[in-house]
mmCIF file of C-alpha atoms and ligand atoms in Angstrom:
data_model
loop_
_atom_site.group_PDB
_atom_site.id
_atom_site.type_symbol
_atom_site.label_atom_id
_atom_site.label_comp_id
_atom_site.label_asym_id
_atom_site.label_seq_id
_atom_site.Cartn_x
_atom_site.Cartn_y
_atom_site.Cartn_z
ATOM 1 C CA MET A 1 104.899 80.833 135.177
ATOM 2 C CA THR A 2 102.586 77.910 135.459
ATOM 3 C CA ARG A 3 99.286 77.184 134.024
ATOM 4 C CA SER A 4 97.636 78.107 137.390
ATOM 5 C CA THR A 5 99.089 81.749 136.795
ATOM 6 C CA ARG A 6 95.994 83.954 136.209
ATOM 7 C CA ILE A 7 95.993 85.740 132.889
ATOM 8 C CA ALA A 8 93.997 88.944 132.425
ATOM 9 C CA PHE A 9 93.233 89.324 128.619
ATOM 10 C CA ILE A 10 92.330 92.914 127.575
ATOM 11 C CA GLY A 11 91.075 93.525 124.046
ATOM 12 C CA LEU A 12 88.817 90.906 122.432
ATOM 13 C CA GLY A 13 88.654 92.050 118.897
ATOM 14 C CA ASN A 14 89.336 90.205 115.803
ATOM 15 C CA MET A 15 92.798 89.144 117.061
ATOM 16 C CA GLY A 16 92.336 89.172 120.772
ATOM 17 C CA ALA A 17 89.248 86.877 120.965
ATOM 18 C CA PRO A 18 90.733 83.929 119.218
ATOM 19 C CA MET A 19 94.086 84.395 121.089
ATOM 20 C CA ALA A 20 92.208 84.321 124.454
ATOM 21 C CA LEU A 21 90.375 81.372 123.432
ATOM 22 C CA ASN A 22 93.545 79.463 122.615
ATOM 23 C CA LEU A 23 95.006 80.294 125.892
ATOM 24 C CA HIS A 24 91.705 79.043 127.547
ATOM 25 C CA ARG A 25 91.814 75.876 125.502
ATOM 26 C CA ALA A 26 95.471 75.295 126.561
ATOM 27 C CA GLY A 27 94.401 75.087 130.112
ATOM 28 C CA PHE A 28 95.264 78.673 131.307
ATOM 29 C CA SER A 29 93.016 80.370 133.744
ATOM 30 C CA VAL A 30 92.018 83.304 131.624
ATOM 31 C CA THR A 31 89.857 86.384 132.751
ATOM 32 C CA ALA A 32 88.927 88.548 129.834
ATOM 33 C CA PHE A 33 87.663 92.205 129.474
ATOM 34 C CA ASP A 34 86.639 94.376 126.466
ATOM 35 C CA LEU A 35 84.678 97.664 126.389
ATOM 36 C CA SER A 36 82.377 96.051 123.972
ATOM 37 C CA THR A 37 79.680 93.783 125.467
ATOM 38 C CA GLU A 38 79.321 91.901 122.245
ATOM 39 C CA ALA A 39 83.004 90.988 122.417
ATOM 40 C CA LEU A 40 82.718 89.852 125.884
ATOM 41 C CA ALA A 41 79.577 87.751 125.122
ATOM 42 C CA ARG A 42 81.378 85.995 122.233
ATOM 43 C CA VAL A 43 84.316 84.631 124.388
ATOM 44 C CA ARG A 44 81.986 83.974 127.324
ATOM 45 C CA SER A 45 79.978 81.654 125.116
ATOM 46 C CA GLU A 46 83.097 79.675 124.608
ATOM 47 C CA GLY A 47 83.838 79.148 128.224
ATOM 48 C CA VAL A 48 86.119 82.064 128.877
ATOM 49 C CA ALA A 49 85.544 84.002 132.235
ATOM 50 C CA THR A 50 84.751 87.690 131.740
ATOM 51 C CA THR A 51 84.306 90.758 133.881
ATOM 52 C CA ASP A 52 82.582 93.902 133.727
ATOM 53 C CA THR A 53 85.577 96.144 134.599
ATOM 54 C CA VAL A 54 89.142 96.148 133.633
ATOM 55 C CA ARG A 55 90.217 96.268 137.277
ATOM 56 C CA ALA A 56 88.157 93.107 138.138
ATOM 57 C CA ALA A 57 89.891 91.222 135.256
ATOM 58 C CA VAL A 58 93.405 92.101 136.526
ATOM 59 C CA ASP A 59 92.552 91.500 140.145
ATOM 60 C CA GLY A 60 94.983 88.508 141.191
ATOM 61 C CA ALA A 61 96.441 88.135 137.621
ATOM 62 C CA GLY A 62 100.236 87.467 137.249
ATOM 63 C CA ILE A 63 100.175 88.234 133.567
ATOM 64 C CA VAL A 64 98.193 90.963 131.701
ATOM 65 C CA ILE A 65 97.919 90.526 127.871
ATOM 66 C CA SER A 66 96.680 93.516 125.794
ATOM 67 C CA MET A 67 95.664 93.466 122.211
ATOM 68 C CA LEU A 68 94.249 96.944 121.594
ATOM 69 C CA PRO A 69 94.027 99.182 118.445
ATOM 70 C CA ASN A 70 96.856 101.666 118.983
ATOM 71 C CA SER A 71 99.350 103.462 121.154
ATOM 72 C CA ARG A 72 96.722 105.725 122.803
ATOM 73 C CA HIS A 73 94.625 102.828 124.010
ATOM 74 C CA VAL A 74 97.733 100.980 125.388
ATOM 75 C CA GLU A 75 99.179 103.971 127.121
ATOM 76 C CA SER A 76 95.931 104.932 128.789
ATOM 77 C CA LEU A 77 95.292 101.420 129.872
ATOM 78 C CA PHE A 78 98.555 101.100 131.739
ATOM 79 C CA LEU A 79 99.766 104.673 132.538
ATOM 80 C CA GLY A 80 98.447 107.619 134.556
ATOM 81 C CA THR A 81 96.824 107.651 138.017
ATOM 82 C CA GLU A 82 94.082 105.419 136.875
ATOM 83 C CA GLY A 83 96.343 103.152 134.872
ATOM 84 C CA LEU A 84 96.786 99.353 135.617
ATOM 85 C CA LEU A 85 100.429 99.913 136.700
ATOM 86 C CA THR A 86 99.088 101.242 140.019
ATOM 87 C CA GLN A 87 97.184 98.132 140.510
ATOM 88 C CA LEU A 88 99.544 95.274 139.504
ATOM 89 C CA PRO A 89 101.681 93.576 142.000
ATOM 90 C CA GLN A 90 105.607 93.751 141.714
ATOM 91 C CA GLY A 91 106.815 90.595 139.663
ATOM 92 C CA ALA A 92 103.694 90.804 137.289
ATOM 93 C CA LEU A 93 104.247 90.534 133.519
ATOM 94 C CA ILE A 94 102.640 92.659 130.867
ATOM 95 C CA ILE A 95 102.656 91.275 127.361
ATOM 96 C CA ASP A 96 101.345 93.881 124.833
ATOM 97 C CA CYS A 97 100.616 92.268 121.553
ATOM 98 C CA SER A 98 99.139 95.402 119.813
ATOM 99 C CA THR A 99 101.004 96.993 117.067
ATOM 100 C CA ILE A 100 101.976 100.541 118.509
ATOM 101 C CA ALA A 101 104.671 103.047 118.304
ATOM 102 C CA PRO A 102 108.143 101.862 119.591
ATOM 103 C CA ALA A 103 108.307 104.882 121.676
ATOM 104 C CA SER A 104 104.972 104.200 123.344
ATOM 105 C CA ALA A 105 106.112 100.662 124.056
ATOM 106 C CA ARG A 106 109.302 101.919 125.718
ATOM 107 C CA ARG A 107 107.272 104.480 127.783
ATOM 108 C CA VAL A 108 105.048 101.825 129.295
ATOM 109 C CA ALA A 109 108.003 99.351 129.881
ATOM 110 C CA ASP A 110 109.993 102.132 131.568
ATOM 111 C CA ALA A 111 107.056 103.039 133.805
ATOM 112 C CA ALA A 112 106.466 99.354 134.638
ATOM 113 C CA ARG A 113 110.108 98.714 135.467
ATOM 114 C CA GLU A 114 110.105 101.546 137.928
ATOM 115 C CA ARG A 115 107.343 99.571 139.875
ATOM 116 C CA GLY A 116 109.147 96.258 139.515
ATOM 117 C CA ILE A 117 106.769 94.969 136.687
ATOM 118 C CA ASP A 118 108.056 93.456 133.684
ATOM 119 C CA MET A 119 106.783 94.124 130.180
ATOM 120 C CA ILE A 120 107.508 92.879 126.829
ATOM 121 C CA ASP A 121 106.183 94.189 123.464
ATOM 122 C CA ALA A 122 105.031 91.210 121.399
ATOM 123 C CA PRO A 123 103.326 92.432 118.219
ATOM 124 C CA VAL A 124 102.223 89.608 116.027
ATOM 125 C CA SER A 125 102.215 88.557 112.439
ATOM 126 C CA GLY A 126 99.896 85.897 110.949
ATOM 127 C CA GLY A 127 96.560 87.806 110.902
ATOM 128 C CA THR A 128 93.195 86.596 112.045
ATOM 129 C CA ALA A 129 93.700 83.164 110.522
ATOM 130 C CA GLY A 130 96.973 82.857 112.426
ATOM 131 C CA ALA A 131 95.254 83.968 115.613
ATOM 132 C CA ALA A 132 92.452 81.474 115.148
ATOM 133 C CA ALA A 133 94.823 78.580 114.305
ATOM 134 C CA GLY A 134 97.358 79.330 117.200
ATOM 135 C CA THR A 135 100.102 79.849 114.706
ATOM 136 C CA LEU A 136 101.074 83.408 115.147
ATOM 137 C CA THR A 137 104.545 84.815 115.122
ATOM 138 C CA PHE A 138 105.408 86.978 118.000
ATOM 139 C CA ILE A 139 108.119 89.642 117.537
ATOM 140 C CA VAL A 140 109.460 90.417 120.992
ATOM 141 C CA GLY A 141 111.163 93.216 122.565
ATOM 142 C CA GLY A 142 112.175 93.226 126.257
ATOM 143 C CA SER A 143 114.470 91.407 128.553
ATOM 144 C CA GLU A 144 115.322 87.594 128.185
ATOM 145 C CA ALA A 145 113.909 86.907 131.761
ATOM 146 C CA ALA A 146 110.495 88.627 131.018
ATOM 147 C CA LEU A 147 110.256 86.700 127.713
ATOM 148 C CA ALA A 148 110.995 83.443 129.551
ATOM 149 C CA LYS A 149 108.193 84.129 132.035
ATOM 150 C CA GLY A 150 105.769 84.790 129.102
ATOM 151 C CA ARG A 151 106.853 82.033 126.707
ATOM 152 C CA PRO A 152 104.379 79.415 127.923
ATOM 153 C CA ALA A 153 101.552 81.729 127.256
ATOM 154 C CA LEU A 154 102.875 82.676 123.860
ATOM 155 C CA ASP A 155 103.433 79.130 122.901
ATOM 156 C CA ALA A 156 99.801 78.488 123.294
ATOM 157 C CA MET A 157 98.815 81.267 120.873
ATOM 158 C CA GLY A 158 101.665 81.032 118.335
ATOM 159 C CA LYS A 159 104.402 78.880 116.699
ATOM 160 C CA ASN A 160 107.262 81.298 116.258
ATOM 161 C CA ILE A 161 108.822 83.649 118.731
ATOM 162 C CA PHE A 162 111.501 86.107 117.503
ATOM 163 C CA HIS A 163 113.366 87.993 120.290
ATOM 164 C CA MET A 164 114.595 91.221 118.578
ATOM 165 C CA GLY A 165 116.253 93.109 121.573
ATOM 166 C CA GLU A 166 115.223 95.338 124.315
ATOM 167 C CA SER A 167 111.873 97.119 124.894
ATOM 168 C CA GLY A 168 110.375 98.561 121.808
ATOM 169 C CA ALA A 169 112.552 96.424 119.381
ATOM 170 C CA GLY A 170 109.527 94.126 118.649
ATOM 171 C CA GLN A 171 107.632 97.111 117.576
ATOM 172 C CA VAL A 172 110.351 98.319 115.457
ATOM 173 C CA ALA A 173 110.798 94.947 113.688
ATOM 174 C CA LYS A 174 107.058 94.479 113.194
ATOM 175 C CA LEU A 175 106.924 97.931 111.293
ATOM 176 C CA CYS A 176 109.946 97.076 109.214
ATOM 177 C CA ASN A 177 108.087 93.908 108.078
ATOM 178 C CA ASN A 178 104.768 95.726 107.418
ATOM 179 C CA MET A 179 106.507 98.611 105.567
ATOM 180 C CA ALA A 180 108.124 96.012 103.130
ATOM 181 C CA LEU A 181 104.700 94.141 102.869
ATOM 182 C CA GLY A 182 102.878 97.510 102.098
ATOM 183 C CA VAL A 183 105.337 98.616 99.443
ATOM 184 C CA ILE A 184 105.514 95.063 97.796
ATOM 185 C CA MET A 185 101.679 94.772 97.671
ATOM 186 C CA ALA A 186 101.316 98.230 96.070
ATOM 187 C CA VAL A 187 104.044 97.421 93.429
ATOM 188 C CA THR A 188 102.567 94.051 92.737
ATOM 189 C CA GLY A 189 99.164 95.690 92.045
ATOM 190 C CA GLU A 190 100.968 98.163 89.690
ATOM 191 C CA ALA A 191 102.798 95.428 87.868
ATOM 192 C CA LEU A 192 99.607 93.348 87.353
ATOM 193 C CA ALA A 193 97.687 96.435 86.185
ATOM 194 C CA LEU A 194 100.473 97.290 83.767
ATOM 195 C CA GLY A 195 100.470 93.823 82.432
ATOM 196 C CA VAL A 196 96.741 93.621 81.945
ATOM 197 C CA SER A 197 96.714 97.150 80.246
ATOM 198 C CA GLN A 198 99.112 95.540 77.776
ATOM 199 C CA GLY A 199 96.848 92.602 77.075
ATOM 200 C CA LEU A 200 98.355 90.095 79.357
ATOM 201 C CA ASP A 201 96.265 87.575 81.388
ATOM 202 C CA PRO A 202 96.707 88.338 85.191
ATOM 203 C CA ALA A 203 96.626 84.690 86.196
ATOM 204 C CA ARG A 204 99.280 83.775 83.662
ATOM 205 C CA LEU A 205 101.317 86.837 84.648
ATOM 206 C CA SER A 206 101.067 85.886 88.269
ATOM 207 C CA GLN A 207 102.148 82.335 87.650
ATOM 208 C CA MET A 208 105.147 83.654 85.836
ATOM 209 C CA ILE A 209 106.125 86.102 88.571
ATOM 210 C CA ALA A 210 105.632 83.446 91.274
ATOM 211 C CA VAL A 211 108.575 81.392 89.950
ATOM 212 C CA SER A 212 110.693 84.526 88.911
ATOM 213 C CA THR A 213 112.570 87.320 90.578
ATOM 214 C CA GLY A 214 109.509 89.411 91.381
ATOM 215 C CA ARG A 215 107.932 86.750 93.428
ATOM 216 C CA SER A 216 106.533 87.442 96.811
ATOM 217 C CA TRP A 217 103.765 86.653 99.310
ATOM 218 C CA ALA A 218 101.621 89.374 97.526
ATOM 219 C CA THR A 219 101.648 87.337 94.293
ATOM 220 C CA GLU A 220 101.560 83.834 95.662
ATOM 221 C CA VAL A 221 99.324 84.005 98.654
ATOM 222 C CA CYS A 222 97.422 87.317 98.718
ATOM 223 C CA ASN A 223 97.226 88.014 94.935
ATOM 224 C CA PRO A 224 95.475 91.393 94.582
ATOM 225 C CA TRP A 225 93.717 90.597 91.267
ATOM 226 C CA PRO A 226 90.232 89.074 91.864
ATOM 227 C CA GLY A 227 89.961 85.376 90.627
ATOM 228 C CA VAL A 228 93.615 84.718 90.439
ATOM 229 C CA LEU A 229 93.886 82.824 93.752
ATOM 230 C CA ASP A 230 90.520 81.423 95.053
ATOM 231 C CA ASN A 231 91.502 81.804 98.772
ATOM 232 C CA ALA A 232 92.787 85.480 98.477
ATOM 233 C CA PRO A 233 90.797 88.298 100.002
ATOM 234 C CA SER A 234 90.657 89.834 96.412
ATOM 235 C CA SER A 235 88.507 86.908 95.308
ATOM 236 C CA ARG A 236 85.728 87.476 97.946
ATOM 237 C CA GLY A 237 85.497 91.240 97.482
ATOM 238 C CA TYR A 238 88.601 92.097 99.430
ATOM 239 C CA SER A 239 86.926 91.043 102.740
ATOM 240 C CA GLY A 240 88.323 89.279 105.780
ATOM 241 C CA GLY A 241 91.994 90.008 105.337
ATOM 242 C CA PHE A 242 94.375 92.634 106.685
ATOM 243 C CA GLY A 243 92.501 96.073 106.564
ATOM 244 C CA ASN A 244 93.745 98.800 104.524
ATOM 245 C CA ASP A 245 93.327 101.223 107.521
ATOM 246 C CA LEU A 246 95.580 98.841 109.667
ATOM 247 C CA MET A 247 98.260 98.899 106.904
ATOM 248 C CA LEU A 248 97.959 102.772 106.925
ATOM 249 C CA LYS A 249 98.378 102.877 110.671
ATOM 250 C CA ASP A 250 101.487 100.783 110.578
ATOM 251 C CA LEU A 251 103.111 102.782 107.701
ATOM 252 C CA GLY A 252 102.324 105.906 109.712
ATOM 253 C CA LEU A 253 104.053 104.446 112.701
ATOM 254 C CA ALA A 254 106.968 103.389 110.451
ATOM 255 C CA VAL A 255 107.452 106.919 108.935
ATOM 256 C CA ASP A 256 107.062 108.428 112.467
ATOM 257 C CA ALA A 257 109.728 106.130 113.769
ATOM 258 C CA ALA A 258 112.002 106.834 110.811
ATOM 259 C CA MET A 259 111.640 110.595 111.402
ATOM 260 C CA SER A 260 112.450 110.350 115.125
ATOM 261 C CA ALA A 261 115.653 108.415 114.226
ATOM 262 C CA GLY A 262 116.656 110.565 111.252
ATOM 263 C CA ALA A 263 116.255 107.642 108.894
ATOM 264 C CA THR A 264 114.746 107.952 105.492
ATOM 265 C CA VAL A 265 111.977 105.795 104.157
ATOM 266 C CA PRO A 266 110.895 107.183 100.814
ATOM 267 C CA LEU A 267 109.179 104.122 99.581
ATOM 268 C CA GLY A 268 107.446 103.660 102.945
ATOM 269 C CA GLU A 269 106.196 107.354 102.712
ATOM 270 C CA LEU A 270 104.927 106.739 99.145
ATOM 271 C CA ALA A 271 103.088 103.582 100.206
ATOM 272 C CA ARG A 272 101.513 105.431 103.114
ATOM 273 C CA ASN A 273 100.125 107.937 100.706
ATOM 274 C CA LEU A 274 98.812 105.182 98.345
ATOM 275 C CA TYR A 275 97.101 103.528 101.332
ATOM 276 C CA SER A 276 95.710 106.914 102.334
ATOM 277 C CA LEU A 277 94.359 107.465 98.795
ATOM 278 C CA ASN A 278 92.660 104.029 98.948
ATOM 279 C CA GLN A 279 91.103 104.948 102.308
ATOM 280 C CA ARG A 280 89.762 108.259 100.692
ATOM 281 C CA ALA A 281 88.354 106.211 97.882
ATOM 282 C CA GLY A 282 86.134 104.440 100.393
ATOM 283 C CA ARG A 283 88.187 101.190 100.844
ATOM 284 C CA GLY A 284 89.593 101.748 104.184
ATOM 285 C CA GLY A 285 87.767 98.720 105.646
ATOM 286 C CA LEU A 286 88.625 96.348 102.796
ATOM 287 C CA ASP A 287 91.766 94.092 102.659
ATOM 288 C CA PHE A 288 94.848 96.361 102.013
ATOM 289 C CA SER A 289 95.420 94.442 98.669
ATOM 290 C CA SER A 290 92.532 96.563 97.258
ATOM 291 C CA VAL A 291 95.243 99.224 96.852
ATOM 292 C CA ILE A 292 95.418 97.683 93.272
ATOM 293 C CA GLN A 293 92.158 99.465 92.585
ATOM 294 C CA LEU A 294 94.043 102.782 92.471
ATOM 295 C CA PHE A 295 95.716 101.436 89.219
ATOM 296 C CA THR A 296 92.800 99.510 87.415
ATOM 297 C CA ALA A 297 89.662 100.825 86.184
ATOM 298 C CA GLU A 298 88.796 97.343 85.070
ATOM 299 C CA ILE A 299 88.674 95.914 88.517
ATOM 300 C CA ALA A 300 86.682 98.947 89.941
ATOM 301 C CA SER A 301 84.033 98.259 87.372
ATOM 302 C CA GLY A 302 83.887 94.540 88.086
ATOM 303 C CA LYS A 303 85.905 93.252 85.033
ATOM 304 C CA GLY A 304 88.627 91.810 87.049
ATOM 305 C CA THR A 305 89.631 88.685 85.011
HETATM 306 P P1 NAD B 401 89.926 95.226 116.651
HETATM 307 O O1 NAD B 401 89.478 96.643 116.444
HETATM 308 O O2 NAD B 401 89.223 94.142 116.113
HETATM 309 O O3 NAD B 401 89.922 94.874 118.319
HETATM 310 C C1 NAD B 401 90.394 95.733 119.307
HETATM 311 C C2 NAD B 401 89.391 95.682 120.580
HETATM 312 O O4 NAD B 401 90.010 96.325 121.621
HETATM 313 C C3 NAD B 401 87.973 95.928 120.273
HETATM 314 O O5 NAD B 401 87.225 94.848 120.645
HETATM 315 C C4 NAD B 401 87.821 97.107 121.308
HETATM 316 O O6 NAD B 401 86.453 97.108 121.948
HETATM 317 C C5 NAD B 401 88.916 96.776 122.352
HETATM 318 N N1 NAD B 401 89.250 97.915 123.191
HETATM 319 C C6 NAD B 401 89.608 99.244 122.808
HETATM 320 N N2 NAD B 401 90.015 99.865 123.903
HETATM 321 C C7 NAD B 401 89.819 99.111 124.977
HETATM 322 C C8 NAD B 401 90.109 99.326 126.408
HETATM 323 N N3 NAD B 401 90.497 100.486 126.828
HETATM 324 N N4 NAD B 401 89.871 98.271 127.265
HETATM 325 C C9 NAD B 401 89.287 97.057 126.696
HETATM 326 N N5 NAD B 401 89.153 96.888 125.439
HETATM 327 C C10 NAD B 401 89.260 97.790 124.552
HETATM 328 O O7 NAD B 401 91.468 95.094 116.392
HETATM 329 P P2 NAD B 401 92.368 93.744 115.966
HETATM 330 O O8 NAD B 401 92.215 93.437 114.501
HETATM 331 O O9 NAD B 401 92.130 92.784 117.022
HETATM 332 O O10 NAD B 401 93.898 94.349 116.292
HETATM 333 C C11 NAD B 401 94.330 94.547 117.427
HETATM 334 C C12 NAD B 401 95.880 94.915 117.306
HETATM 335 O O11 NAD B 401 96.540 93.854 116.572
HETATM 336 C C13 NAD B 401 96.141 96.170 116.453
HETATM 337 O O12 NAD B 401 97.238 96.959 117.130
HETATM 338 C C14 NAD B 401 96.422 95.699 115.108
HETATM 339 O O13 NAD B 401 97.274 96.629 114.355
HETATM 340 C C15 NAD B 401 97.247 94.430 115.354
HETATM 341 N N6 NAD B 401 97.006 93.408 114.383
HETATM 342 C C16 NAD B 401 96.021 93.187 113.747
HETATM 343 C C17 NAD B 401 95.947 92.141 112.566
HETATM 344 C C18 NAD B 401 94.751 91.838 111.879
HETATM 345 O O14 NAD B 401 94.875 91.078 110.877
HETATM 346 N N7 NAD B 401 93.536 92.208 112.342
HETATM 347 C C19 NAD B 401 97.275 91.482 112.349
HETATM 348 C C20 NAD B 401 98.345 91.790 113.104
HETATM 349 C C21 NAD B 401 98.382 92.621 114.072
#
């Protein structure tokens, strides 16, 4: 693949828009499409070419990158009589960066292979900040050859690429990471709430944990207690981070994957229920660290620190 290979970018949301922009800035020829006219206008104002239909975006493209909400969107984009697989030429490459079910990723990859089209699943870690800065981590499933074709484009949007195995392996690995993250965030909130209920200062407790065996990203970077870390979503009303509902989606996918493999994920199941309760409490759109509010009346009433 060279920089003259046309890239069709489908899905210009919180993640897709900055990713498409980074490809454009790196000199790739990008044609973008989204169902939302606002999303299209946003990238167009930064110089990215856009189209009114998905078929027009894909016309003449050697690579299609998708960044869509979930499995249903990805399967309906590529599969079926109207799906893009019927339009793409042999030798084209699909890079799906959405977080979806591993089984869905395998279904699309199998159907693509039958038509001589390559596909890699390449879900990302790094959030909207990583997407904007071009520092995402891509967690890849698919063949070495397909990854080699897509690597220059991935390099323009991220700084780490982990090849985890065949199709679907990238999605499995992403779900494993997010299941661990969801559990760790919930227990970090529980621990801080316990400490405060016993009279401890949440900032001092966090500083201690950050250099002790309970340390984690949840304490050191995305601390759920408001005011402990200035840059954490908790300190700006839980806005602008990784949404509770996205975490809930990923935990659901992890639990489903475990059931289909006969594996047990008791803490993942428990965490899925906690984020579901947090959604029901009206915090689905807030950063997932707001799960701490299940444990603290103090924060809910605005007496955080
Ligand atoms: P988003 O909801 O902001 O964006 C999704 C975009 O897809 C929307 O603009 C929507 O209009 C568009 N869309 C939906 N169906 C479409 C179709 N058929 N054709 C064209 N466009 C279509 O979501 P996001 O935050 O950008 O997340 C995208 C994916 O990345 C999800 O799978 C999410 O789990 C994953 N992810 C998100 C984050 C994050 O921090 N937001 C981090 C890592 C991974």
